[in-house]
Every structure is written in C-alpha cells, then in structure tokens.
Tab-separated table of C-alpha atoms in Angstrom:
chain	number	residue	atom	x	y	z
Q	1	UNK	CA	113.837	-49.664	165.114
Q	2	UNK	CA	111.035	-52.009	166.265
Q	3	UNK	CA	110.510	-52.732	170.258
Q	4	UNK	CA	108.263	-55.328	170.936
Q	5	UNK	CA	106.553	-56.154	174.368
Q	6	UNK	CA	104.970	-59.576	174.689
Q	7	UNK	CA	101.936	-59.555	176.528
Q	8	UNK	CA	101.452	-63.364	178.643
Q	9	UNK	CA	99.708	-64.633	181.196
Q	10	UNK	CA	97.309	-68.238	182.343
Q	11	UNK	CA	94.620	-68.555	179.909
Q	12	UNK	CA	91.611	-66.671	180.721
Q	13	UNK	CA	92.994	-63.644	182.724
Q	14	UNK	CA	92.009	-60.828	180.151
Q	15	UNK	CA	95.215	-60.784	177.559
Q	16	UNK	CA	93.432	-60.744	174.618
Q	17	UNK	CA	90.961	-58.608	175.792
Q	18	UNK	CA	93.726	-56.366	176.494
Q	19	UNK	CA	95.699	-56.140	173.327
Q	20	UNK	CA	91.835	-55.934	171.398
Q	21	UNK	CA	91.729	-52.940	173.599
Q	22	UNK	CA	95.226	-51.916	172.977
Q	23	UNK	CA	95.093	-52.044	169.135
Q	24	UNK	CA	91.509	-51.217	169.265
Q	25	UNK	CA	90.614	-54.132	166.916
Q	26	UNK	CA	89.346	-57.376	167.389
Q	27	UNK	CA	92.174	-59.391	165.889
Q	28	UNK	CA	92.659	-61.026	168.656
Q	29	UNK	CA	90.116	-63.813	169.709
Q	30	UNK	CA	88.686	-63.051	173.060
Q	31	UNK	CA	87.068	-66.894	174.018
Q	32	UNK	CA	86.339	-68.543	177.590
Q	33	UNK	CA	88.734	-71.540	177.122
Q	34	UNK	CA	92.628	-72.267	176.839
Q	35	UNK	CA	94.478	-71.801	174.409
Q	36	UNK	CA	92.325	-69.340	172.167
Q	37	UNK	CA	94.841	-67.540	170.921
Q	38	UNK	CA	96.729	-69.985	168.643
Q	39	UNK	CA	99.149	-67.570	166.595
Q	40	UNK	CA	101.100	-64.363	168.574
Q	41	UNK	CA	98.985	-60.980	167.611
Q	42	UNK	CA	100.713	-58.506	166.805
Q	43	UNK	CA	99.357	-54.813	166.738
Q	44	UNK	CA	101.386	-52.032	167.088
Q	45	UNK	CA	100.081	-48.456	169.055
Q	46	UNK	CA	101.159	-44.747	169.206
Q	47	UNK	CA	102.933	-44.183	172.303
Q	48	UNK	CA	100.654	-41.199	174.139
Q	49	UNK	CA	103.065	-37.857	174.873
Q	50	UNK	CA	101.349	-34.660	175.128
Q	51	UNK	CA	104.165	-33.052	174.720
Q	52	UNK	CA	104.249	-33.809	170.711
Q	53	UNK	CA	100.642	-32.015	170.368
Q	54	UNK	CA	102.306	-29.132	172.164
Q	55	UNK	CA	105.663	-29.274	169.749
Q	56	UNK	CA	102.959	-29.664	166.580
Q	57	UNK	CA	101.404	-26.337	167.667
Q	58	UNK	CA	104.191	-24.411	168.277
Q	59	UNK	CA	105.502	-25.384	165.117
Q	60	UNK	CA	101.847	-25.373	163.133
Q	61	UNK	CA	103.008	-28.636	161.426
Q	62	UNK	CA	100.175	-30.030	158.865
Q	63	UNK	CA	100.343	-33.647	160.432
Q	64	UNK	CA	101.532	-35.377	164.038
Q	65	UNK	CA	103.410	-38.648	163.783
Q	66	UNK	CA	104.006	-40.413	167.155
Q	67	UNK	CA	106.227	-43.073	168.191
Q	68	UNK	CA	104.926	-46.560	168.750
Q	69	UNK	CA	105.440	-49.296	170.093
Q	70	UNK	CA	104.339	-53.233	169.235
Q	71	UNK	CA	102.358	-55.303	171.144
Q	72	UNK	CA	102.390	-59.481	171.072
Q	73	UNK	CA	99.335	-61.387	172.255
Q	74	UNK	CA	101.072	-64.816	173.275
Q	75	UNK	CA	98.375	-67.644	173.842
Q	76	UNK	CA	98.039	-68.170	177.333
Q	77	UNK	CA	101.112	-70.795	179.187
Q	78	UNK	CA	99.834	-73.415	181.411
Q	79	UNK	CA	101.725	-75.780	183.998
Q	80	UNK	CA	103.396	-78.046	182.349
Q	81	UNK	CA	103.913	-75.179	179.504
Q	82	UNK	CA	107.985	-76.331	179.573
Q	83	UNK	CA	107.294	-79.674	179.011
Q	84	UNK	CA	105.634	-78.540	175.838
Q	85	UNK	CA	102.293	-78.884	177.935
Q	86	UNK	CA	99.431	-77.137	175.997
Q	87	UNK	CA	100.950	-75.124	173.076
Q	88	UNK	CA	103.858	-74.698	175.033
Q	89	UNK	CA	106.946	-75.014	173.174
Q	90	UNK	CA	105.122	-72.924	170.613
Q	91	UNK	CA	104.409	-70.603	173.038
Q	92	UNK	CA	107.880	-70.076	174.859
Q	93	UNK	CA	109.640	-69.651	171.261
Q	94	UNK	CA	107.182	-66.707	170.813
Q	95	UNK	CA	107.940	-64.997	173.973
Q	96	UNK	CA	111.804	-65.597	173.311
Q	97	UNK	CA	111.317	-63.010	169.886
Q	98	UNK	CA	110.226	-59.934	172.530
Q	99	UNK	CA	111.856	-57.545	173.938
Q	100	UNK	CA	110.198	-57.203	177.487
Q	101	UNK	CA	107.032	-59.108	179.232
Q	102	UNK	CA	103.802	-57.977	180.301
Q	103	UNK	CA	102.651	-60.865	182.496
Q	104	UNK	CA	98.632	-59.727	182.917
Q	105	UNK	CA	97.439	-61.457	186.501
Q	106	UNK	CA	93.477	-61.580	186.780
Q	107	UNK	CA	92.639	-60.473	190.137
Q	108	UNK	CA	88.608	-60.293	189.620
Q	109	UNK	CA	86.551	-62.860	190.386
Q	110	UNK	CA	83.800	-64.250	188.302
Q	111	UNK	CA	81.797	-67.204	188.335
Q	112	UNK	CA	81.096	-67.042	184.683
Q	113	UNK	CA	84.506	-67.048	183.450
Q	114	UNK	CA	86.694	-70.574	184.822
Q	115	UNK	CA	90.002	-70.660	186.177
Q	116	UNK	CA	92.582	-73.105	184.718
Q	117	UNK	CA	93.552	-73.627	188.516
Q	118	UNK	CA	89.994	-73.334	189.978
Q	119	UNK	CA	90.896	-70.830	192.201
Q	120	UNK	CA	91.745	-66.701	191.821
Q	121	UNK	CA	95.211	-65.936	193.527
Q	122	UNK	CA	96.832	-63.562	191.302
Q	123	UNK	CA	100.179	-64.657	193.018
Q	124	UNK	CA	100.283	-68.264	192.814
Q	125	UNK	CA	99.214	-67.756	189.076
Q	126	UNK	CA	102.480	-65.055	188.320
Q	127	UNK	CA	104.433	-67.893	190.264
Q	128	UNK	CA	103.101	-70.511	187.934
Q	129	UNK	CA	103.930	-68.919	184.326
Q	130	UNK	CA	107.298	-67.646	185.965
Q	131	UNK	CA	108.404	-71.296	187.157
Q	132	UNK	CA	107.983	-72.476	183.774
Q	133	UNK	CA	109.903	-69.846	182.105
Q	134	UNK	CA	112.705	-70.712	184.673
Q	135	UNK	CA	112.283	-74.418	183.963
Q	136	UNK	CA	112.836	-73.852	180.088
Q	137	UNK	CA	115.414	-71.612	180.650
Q	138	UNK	CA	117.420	-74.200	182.649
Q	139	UNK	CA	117.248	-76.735	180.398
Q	140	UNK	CA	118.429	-75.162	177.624
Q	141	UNK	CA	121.294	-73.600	179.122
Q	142	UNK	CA	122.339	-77.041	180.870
Q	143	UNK	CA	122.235	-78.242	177.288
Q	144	UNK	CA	124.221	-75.213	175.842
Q	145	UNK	CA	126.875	-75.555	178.936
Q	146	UNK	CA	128.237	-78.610	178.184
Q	147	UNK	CA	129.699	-77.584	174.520
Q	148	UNK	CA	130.287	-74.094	176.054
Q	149	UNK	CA	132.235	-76.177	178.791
Q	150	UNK	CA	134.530	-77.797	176.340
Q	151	UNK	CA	135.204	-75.055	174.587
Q	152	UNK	CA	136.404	-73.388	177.535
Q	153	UNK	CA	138.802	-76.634	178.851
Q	154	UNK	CA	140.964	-75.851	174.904
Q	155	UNK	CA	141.728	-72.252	176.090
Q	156	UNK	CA	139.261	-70.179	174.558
Q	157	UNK	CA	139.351	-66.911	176.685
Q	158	UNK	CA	135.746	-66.169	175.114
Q	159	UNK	CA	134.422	-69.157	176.604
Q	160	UNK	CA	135.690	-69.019	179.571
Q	161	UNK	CA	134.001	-65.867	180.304
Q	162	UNK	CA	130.772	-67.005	179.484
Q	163	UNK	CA	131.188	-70.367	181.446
Q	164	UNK	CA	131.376	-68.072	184.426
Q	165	UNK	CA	128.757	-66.421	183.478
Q	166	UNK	CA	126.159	-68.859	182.117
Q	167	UNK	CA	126.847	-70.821	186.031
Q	168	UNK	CA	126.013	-68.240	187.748
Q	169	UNK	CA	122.173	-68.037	185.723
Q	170	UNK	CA	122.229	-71.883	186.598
Q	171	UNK	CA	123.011	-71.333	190.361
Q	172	UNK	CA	120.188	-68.728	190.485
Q	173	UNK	CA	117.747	-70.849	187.894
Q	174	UNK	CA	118.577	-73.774	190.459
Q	175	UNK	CA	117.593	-71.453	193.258
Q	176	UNK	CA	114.225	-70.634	191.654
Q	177	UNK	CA	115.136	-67.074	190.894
Q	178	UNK	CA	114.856	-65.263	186.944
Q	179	UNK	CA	117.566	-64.683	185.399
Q	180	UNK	CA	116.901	-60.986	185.469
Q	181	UNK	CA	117.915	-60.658	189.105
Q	182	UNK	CA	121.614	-61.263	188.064
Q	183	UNK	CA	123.782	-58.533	188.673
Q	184	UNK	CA	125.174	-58.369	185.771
Q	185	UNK	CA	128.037	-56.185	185.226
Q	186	UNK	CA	128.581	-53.808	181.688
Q	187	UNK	CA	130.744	-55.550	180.093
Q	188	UNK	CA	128.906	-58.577	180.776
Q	189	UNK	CA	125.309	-57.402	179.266
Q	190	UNK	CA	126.073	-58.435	175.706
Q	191	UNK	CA	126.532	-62.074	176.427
Q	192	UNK	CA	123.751	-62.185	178.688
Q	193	UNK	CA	121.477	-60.786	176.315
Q	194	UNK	CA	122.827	-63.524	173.838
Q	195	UNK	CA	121.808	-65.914	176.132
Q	196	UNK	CA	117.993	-64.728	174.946
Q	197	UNK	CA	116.676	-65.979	178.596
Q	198	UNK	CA	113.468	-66.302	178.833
Q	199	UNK	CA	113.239	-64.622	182.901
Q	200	UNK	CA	116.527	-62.555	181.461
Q	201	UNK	CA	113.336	-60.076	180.326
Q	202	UNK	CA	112.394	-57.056	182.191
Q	203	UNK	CA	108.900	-57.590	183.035
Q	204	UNK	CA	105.925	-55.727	184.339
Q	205	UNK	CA	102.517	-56.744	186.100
Q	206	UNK	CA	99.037	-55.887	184.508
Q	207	UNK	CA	96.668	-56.749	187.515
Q	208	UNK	CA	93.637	-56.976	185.904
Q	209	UNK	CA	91.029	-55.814	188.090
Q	210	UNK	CA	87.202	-55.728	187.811
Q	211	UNK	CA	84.963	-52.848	186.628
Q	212	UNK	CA	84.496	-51.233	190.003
Q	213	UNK	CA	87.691	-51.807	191.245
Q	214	UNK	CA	89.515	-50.113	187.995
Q	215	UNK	CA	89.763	-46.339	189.753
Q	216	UNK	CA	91.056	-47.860	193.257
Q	217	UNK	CA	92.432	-51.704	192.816
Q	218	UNK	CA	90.996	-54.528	195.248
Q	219	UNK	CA	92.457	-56.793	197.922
Q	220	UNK	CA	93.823	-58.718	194.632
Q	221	UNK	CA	95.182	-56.135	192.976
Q	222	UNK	CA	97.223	-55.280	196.378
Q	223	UNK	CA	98.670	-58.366	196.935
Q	224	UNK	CA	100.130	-58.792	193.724
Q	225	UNK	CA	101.426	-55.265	193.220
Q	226	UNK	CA	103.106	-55.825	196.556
Q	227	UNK	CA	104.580	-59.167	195.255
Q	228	UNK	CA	105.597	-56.886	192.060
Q	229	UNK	CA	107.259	-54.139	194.097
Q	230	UNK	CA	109.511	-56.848	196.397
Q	231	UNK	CA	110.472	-57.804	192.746
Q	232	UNK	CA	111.601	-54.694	192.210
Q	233	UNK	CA	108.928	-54.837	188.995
Q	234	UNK	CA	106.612	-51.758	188.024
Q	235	UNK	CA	102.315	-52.770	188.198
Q	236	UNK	CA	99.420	-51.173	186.226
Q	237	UNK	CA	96.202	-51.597	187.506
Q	238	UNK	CA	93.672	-52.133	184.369
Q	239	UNK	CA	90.418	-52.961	183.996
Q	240	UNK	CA	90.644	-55.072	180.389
Q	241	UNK	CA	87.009	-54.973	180.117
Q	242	UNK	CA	86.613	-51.072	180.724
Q	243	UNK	CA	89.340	-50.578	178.007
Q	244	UNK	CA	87.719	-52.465	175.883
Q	245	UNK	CA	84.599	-50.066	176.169
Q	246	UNK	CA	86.891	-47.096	175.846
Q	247	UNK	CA	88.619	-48.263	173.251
Q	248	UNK	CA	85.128	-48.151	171.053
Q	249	UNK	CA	83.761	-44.956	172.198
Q	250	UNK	CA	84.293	-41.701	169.807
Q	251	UNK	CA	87.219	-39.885	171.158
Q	252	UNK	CA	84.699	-37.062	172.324
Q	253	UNK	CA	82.893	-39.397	174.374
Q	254	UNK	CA	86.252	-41.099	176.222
Q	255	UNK	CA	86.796	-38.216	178.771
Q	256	UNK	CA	83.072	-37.879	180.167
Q	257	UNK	CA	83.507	-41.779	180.542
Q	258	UNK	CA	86.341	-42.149	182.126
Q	259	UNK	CA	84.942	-38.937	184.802
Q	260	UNK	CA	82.101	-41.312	185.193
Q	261	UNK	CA	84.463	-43.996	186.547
Q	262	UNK	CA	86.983	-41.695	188.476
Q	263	UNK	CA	89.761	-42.257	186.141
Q	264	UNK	CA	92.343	-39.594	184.939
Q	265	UNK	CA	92.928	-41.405	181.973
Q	266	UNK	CA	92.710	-44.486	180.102
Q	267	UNK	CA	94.814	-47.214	181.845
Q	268	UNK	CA	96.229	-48.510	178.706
Q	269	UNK	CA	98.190	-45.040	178.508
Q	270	UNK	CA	99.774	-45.814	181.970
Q	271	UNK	CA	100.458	-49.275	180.565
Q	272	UNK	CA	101.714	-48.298	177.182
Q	273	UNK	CA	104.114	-45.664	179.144
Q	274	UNK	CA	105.709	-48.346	181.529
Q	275	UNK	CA	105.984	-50.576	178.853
Q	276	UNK	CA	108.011	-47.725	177.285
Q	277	UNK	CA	109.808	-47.255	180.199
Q	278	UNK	CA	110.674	-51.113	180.663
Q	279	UNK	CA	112.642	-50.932	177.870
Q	280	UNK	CA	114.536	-48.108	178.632
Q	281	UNK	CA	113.280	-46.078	175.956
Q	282	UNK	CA	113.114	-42.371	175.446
Q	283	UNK	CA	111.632	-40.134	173.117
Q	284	UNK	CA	113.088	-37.356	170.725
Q	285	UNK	CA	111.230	-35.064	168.734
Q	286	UNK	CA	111.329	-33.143	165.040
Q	287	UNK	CA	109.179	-30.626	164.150
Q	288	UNK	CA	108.446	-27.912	161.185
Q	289	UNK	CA	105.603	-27.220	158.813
Q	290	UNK	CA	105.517	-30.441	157.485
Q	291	UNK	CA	105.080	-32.551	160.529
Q	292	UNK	CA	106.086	-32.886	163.977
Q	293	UNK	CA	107.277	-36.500	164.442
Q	294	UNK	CA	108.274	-38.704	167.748
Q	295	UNK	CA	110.760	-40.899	167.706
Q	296	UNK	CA	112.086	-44.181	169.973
Q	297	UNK	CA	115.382	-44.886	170.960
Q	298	UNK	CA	117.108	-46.273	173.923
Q	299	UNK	CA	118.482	-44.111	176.369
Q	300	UNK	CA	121.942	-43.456	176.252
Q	301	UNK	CA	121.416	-43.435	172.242
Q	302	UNK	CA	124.236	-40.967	170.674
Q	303	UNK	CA	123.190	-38.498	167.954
Q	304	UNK	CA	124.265	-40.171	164.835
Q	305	UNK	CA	122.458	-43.068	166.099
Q	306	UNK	CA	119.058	-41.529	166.964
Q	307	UNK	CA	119.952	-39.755	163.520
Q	308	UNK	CA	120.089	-43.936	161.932
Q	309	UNK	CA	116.722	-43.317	163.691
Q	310	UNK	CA	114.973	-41.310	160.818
Q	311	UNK	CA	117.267	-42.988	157.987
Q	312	UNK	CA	120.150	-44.452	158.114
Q	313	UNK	CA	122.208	-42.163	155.392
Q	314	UNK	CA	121.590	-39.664	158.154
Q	315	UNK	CA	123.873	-41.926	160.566
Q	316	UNK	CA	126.359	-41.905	157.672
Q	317	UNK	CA	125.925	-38.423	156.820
Q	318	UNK	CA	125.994	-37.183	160.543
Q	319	UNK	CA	128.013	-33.334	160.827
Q	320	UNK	CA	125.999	-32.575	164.036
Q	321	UNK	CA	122.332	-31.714	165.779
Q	322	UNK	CA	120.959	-28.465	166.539
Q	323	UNK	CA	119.071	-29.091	169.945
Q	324	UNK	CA	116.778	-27.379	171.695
Q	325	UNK	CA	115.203	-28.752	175.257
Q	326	UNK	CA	111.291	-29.294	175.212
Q	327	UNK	CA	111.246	-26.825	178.243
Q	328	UNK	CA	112.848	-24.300	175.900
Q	329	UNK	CA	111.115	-24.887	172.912
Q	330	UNK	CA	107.775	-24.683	174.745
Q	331	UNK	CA	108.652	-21.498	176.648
Q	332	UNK	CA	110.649	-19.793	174.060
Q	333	UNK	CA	107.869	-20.337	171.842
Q	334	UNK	CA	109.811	-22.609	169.050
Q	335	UNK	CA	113.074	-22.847	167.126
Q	336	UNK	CA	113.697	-19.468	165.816
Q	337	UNK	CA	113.247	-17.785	169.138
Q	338	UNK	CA	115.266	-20.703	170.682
Q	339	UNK	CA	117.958	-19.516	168.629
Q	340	UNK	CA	117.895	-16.020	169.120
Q	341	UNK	CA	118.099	-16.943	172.640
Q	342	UNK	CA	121.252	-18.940	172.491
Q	343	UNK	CA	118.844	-22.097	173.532
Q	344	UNK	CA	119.643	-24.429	170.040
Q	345	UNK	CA	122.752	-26.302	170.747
Q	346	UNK	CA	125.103	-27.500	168.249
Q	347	UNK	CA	125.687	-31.379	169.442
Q	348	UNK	CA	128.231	-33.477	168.136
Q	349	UNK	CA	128.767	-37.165	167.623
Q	350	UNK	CA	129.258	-38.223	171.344
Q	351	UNK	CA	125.984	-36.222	172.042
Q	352	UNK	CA	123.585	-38.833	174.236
Q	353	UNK	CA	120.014	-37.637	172.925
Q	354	UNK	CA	118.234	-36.410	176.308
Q	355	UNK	CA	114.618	-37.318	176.189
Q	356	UNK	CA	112.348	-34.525	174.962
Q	357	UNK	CA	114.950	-33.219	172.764
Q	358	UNK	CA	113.564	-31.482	169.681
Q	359	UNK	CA	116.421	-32.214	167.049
Q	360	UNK	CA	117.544	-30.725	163.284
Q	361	UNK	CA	120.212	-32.667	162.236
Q	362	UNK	CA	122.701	-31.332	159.558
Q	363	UNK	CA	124.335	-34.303	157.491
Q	364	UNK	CA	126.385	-34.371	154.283
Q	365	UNK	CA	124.491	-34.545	151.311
C-alpha cells in the first residue's frame, strides 16, 4: 500500500532541495532557473517513530523495518501553468497521480537566487500555484458536466447524484475556493475522490525559511502560516538548505548540529510526520526475534485489512489479531507478560486497528 505526497511549489523556492534532503540523494537537480526539474522524482523515506526502536528492544528483534512513505518532486508550476504555460500540462497530470500536496513557499530572501515574480511574498506565490490548480480543475469538470448532464436528463439515479455534486465544486471553483473546502458528506466521498480534483487534495505548507530563521521562523514564515491556519491547513517551518547539510552529516554528528542551531530535531521529521498525518494515516506494529516491522494504513483500517497489509493471503486467511496497546507492551515489558496480564486482546474482523497497536495475527493456513 503505497501513499504518495507530491511536493510543488513556483520554481526556485527550495523543492528540490528539499526532497535531495528528504531522500538524502541528489537525484533531484537542484538549479537556479525554471523548470529544472523536468521528470517527477520520486524517493521514498522511513517514516521516523521512536516508538518502533522501543518495540525492537523489548522484543530483541535482529533487524527494524519502518514504514515509509513516497515523496514526488513535481517541477515547479508557473502562471499560466493551466494554460499549459511552462511544462504545465505535464506538470498538473503529475500532481493529479498523488495522494496529498506539499506546496513549499520560500519565505527567505536572497539576492543571488531570482524570483519568477521578482518579488518574495510567500502568500501571493501559494495564491498563484493554487489559482491555477482551481483553473484546471474547472475546466475539466465543465467539460465532464455536460455528458454527466445528459446522462442525468435519461434517468440515471447515479448521475443525478453526481450532477449535484460536481455543481456544487463548480459554484465553489467559480468562487475561487479548492475543492477541498466542500463539505462533503460520507456517502458522498467516493465520487468526490473520483473526481481526482486537483484542490480536492489535502495540502500542507512548507515555509521555507532561511538558515537563521530555521529554529524561530521570520516575518515570512508568519504570514504564511497564518494564511495556512485560516485555511484550516497544517505548516512546517524548514530550512531546505540546513536539511540538506543534515542530511550529509554521519548520524553521530546530526544531534550536536542541530544543538548548534537550537533545533530539537531535524525539520524534515516534523514534515515527514504531517505529511503522515495529512493522509490520515496511522501506524501498527509487529514484533519478535526476527524483526520488528511498522506498518501504514489509514485510520479506520479493520484488521483483516491492515492484515492485506503484510500479505494479502493474510486478508483471506484472517481468524483474528492478538493486540496489545504500545502503552502496554512498553510497560508490561512485551508480549508474554502482556498476556499473563490479560493485556493481548483477541480482535475480530470489525476490529479498527488503533494506532500503536502491536499485532499477531492468526489466519488459516
């Protein structure tokens, strides 16, 4: 189960400097000038969770597997981008294949590197990229409406329902609004997924801050995350070109760097976590000798499914899941002792997997 979050942005705010730093390679081209980045980068990175290291020792597995999650790097959009301005048909077809956006928003200045719109304003710029994802997504559903629309005139209940639905994305495309702020009811989210809009995406704001500013944000980073939170979006404040450094520094080296800079931790961890948590993911554990292994699934997931998960002749095979908490397992000092203590649970198949769960399924063999 692959979940993919595209990272896009204006040319030349830090988004390939970003996903080198995320996948700690340099497959993506990092280059002062639009349109750089001619083919989506793909690089996929462990999701960090202490809680797996803790798991692994409890347990003494030989090896730690975590869960991951993939990263695009989508050449940069540019006004016009719906038009097929730039590379920007190209470009919007790649950002329709992801899951959820990362729109990064430079909010450093710097003389040295140019602006497409000559000016810094982190807001204007998340205005520009989102107008054109609107525009794009109009069109083609004022295109799809009209078949949809006769379809609906013969009697066809199906239609009907998503006439209703597809107008009232149009009224709020119209308005200049995403398609995301729909309220969209459950037994609507199916077609409106289907719909594949483009502002349909969750999204979340990398402000991209300078060096000095990567411990406290700037005047920049403050107006956008404010422009984020009236969204109702989640921000990460990064510096890509600190991550970058991090990201080649031996691991033993990482922490007395990041001290240096009054950071906790690297901010690629806070933006691989929200990224996580954009997409409504959570995280379920196994553990023994072997290995001690994370593993994604949405939340909500029921057992046979997160047991699909790890193969799928488990989903086929599915009896039921002996669970134990990760507050249990940690304090009871692993599975045996969870046991004893009347802590393992026998789940069924309308289980929903709680995050942290560590799981032993039991399937027909």
């Amino acid at each position: 189960m692959g979940f993919k979050c595209g990272i896009v942005g204006l040319p030349n705010v830090g988004k390939s400097t970003l996903f080198n730093a995320l996948t700690k390679t340099a497959a993506a081209q990092a280059a002062n000038y639009p349109f750089c980045t001619i083919e989506p980068n793909t690089g996929d990175v462990a999701v960090p969770d202490p809680r797996l290291t803790r798991i692994a020792g409890i347990a003494r597995s030989a090896a730690v597997v975590p869960t991951r999650l993939t990263f695009v790097d989508i050449a940069g959009l540019v006004r016009g981008a719906s038009q097929g301005e730039g590379l920007g048909n190209q470009f919007l077809a790649n950002i329709r294949e992801v899951d959820a956006i990362a729109h990064v928003l430079r909010c450093f200045k710097d003389d040295d590197v140019t602006h497409v719109a000559g000016a810094v304003d982190p807001v204007e710029d998340a205005a520009t990229v989102e107008t054109e994802l609107m525009l794009a997504d109009l069109e083609g559903l004022e295109r799809r409406a009209t078949n949809l629309r006769k379809r609906a005139q013969t009697g066809d209940k199906d239609a009907r329902a998503e006439v209703g639905l597809m107008d009232r994305v149009l009224e709020l495309l119209r308005a200049g609004r995403p398609a995301r702020a729909l309220n969209v009811a459950p037994d609507e989210r199916r077609s409106f997924k289907m719909l594949n809009l483009l502002t349909g995406k969750p999204i979340l704001y990398v402000l991209n801050v300078d060096e000095a500013s990567a411990a406290t944000g700037n005047a920049l980073s403050e107006r956008a995350a404010a422009m984020a939170a009236a969204e109702g979006a989640p921000s990460v404040v990064i510096s890509a070109a600190i991550e970058a450094e991090i990201a080649q520094l031996p691991a033993d080296e990482q922490a007395d760097y990041l001290d240096s800079l009054g950071l906790e931790e690297p901010g690629l961890d806070r933006l691989i976590r929200a990224g996580y948590g954009l997409l409504d993911l959570i995280t379920f554990f196994t553990a023994g000798p072997k290995e001690a292994r994370a593993w994604t699934i949405r939340a909500g997931t029921h057992a046979p499914k997160a047991a699909g998960v790890i193969h799928t002749d488990f989903e086929r095979g599915f009896i039921r899941a002996q669970t134990i908490a990760y507050d249990d397992y940690v304090a009871l000092g692993g599975e045996v002792a969870a046991r004893e203590a009347g802590r393992a649970r026998d789940e069924g198949k309308d289980y929903s997997v709680a995050d942290g769960d560590v799981i032993l399924f039991k399937v027909a063999t």
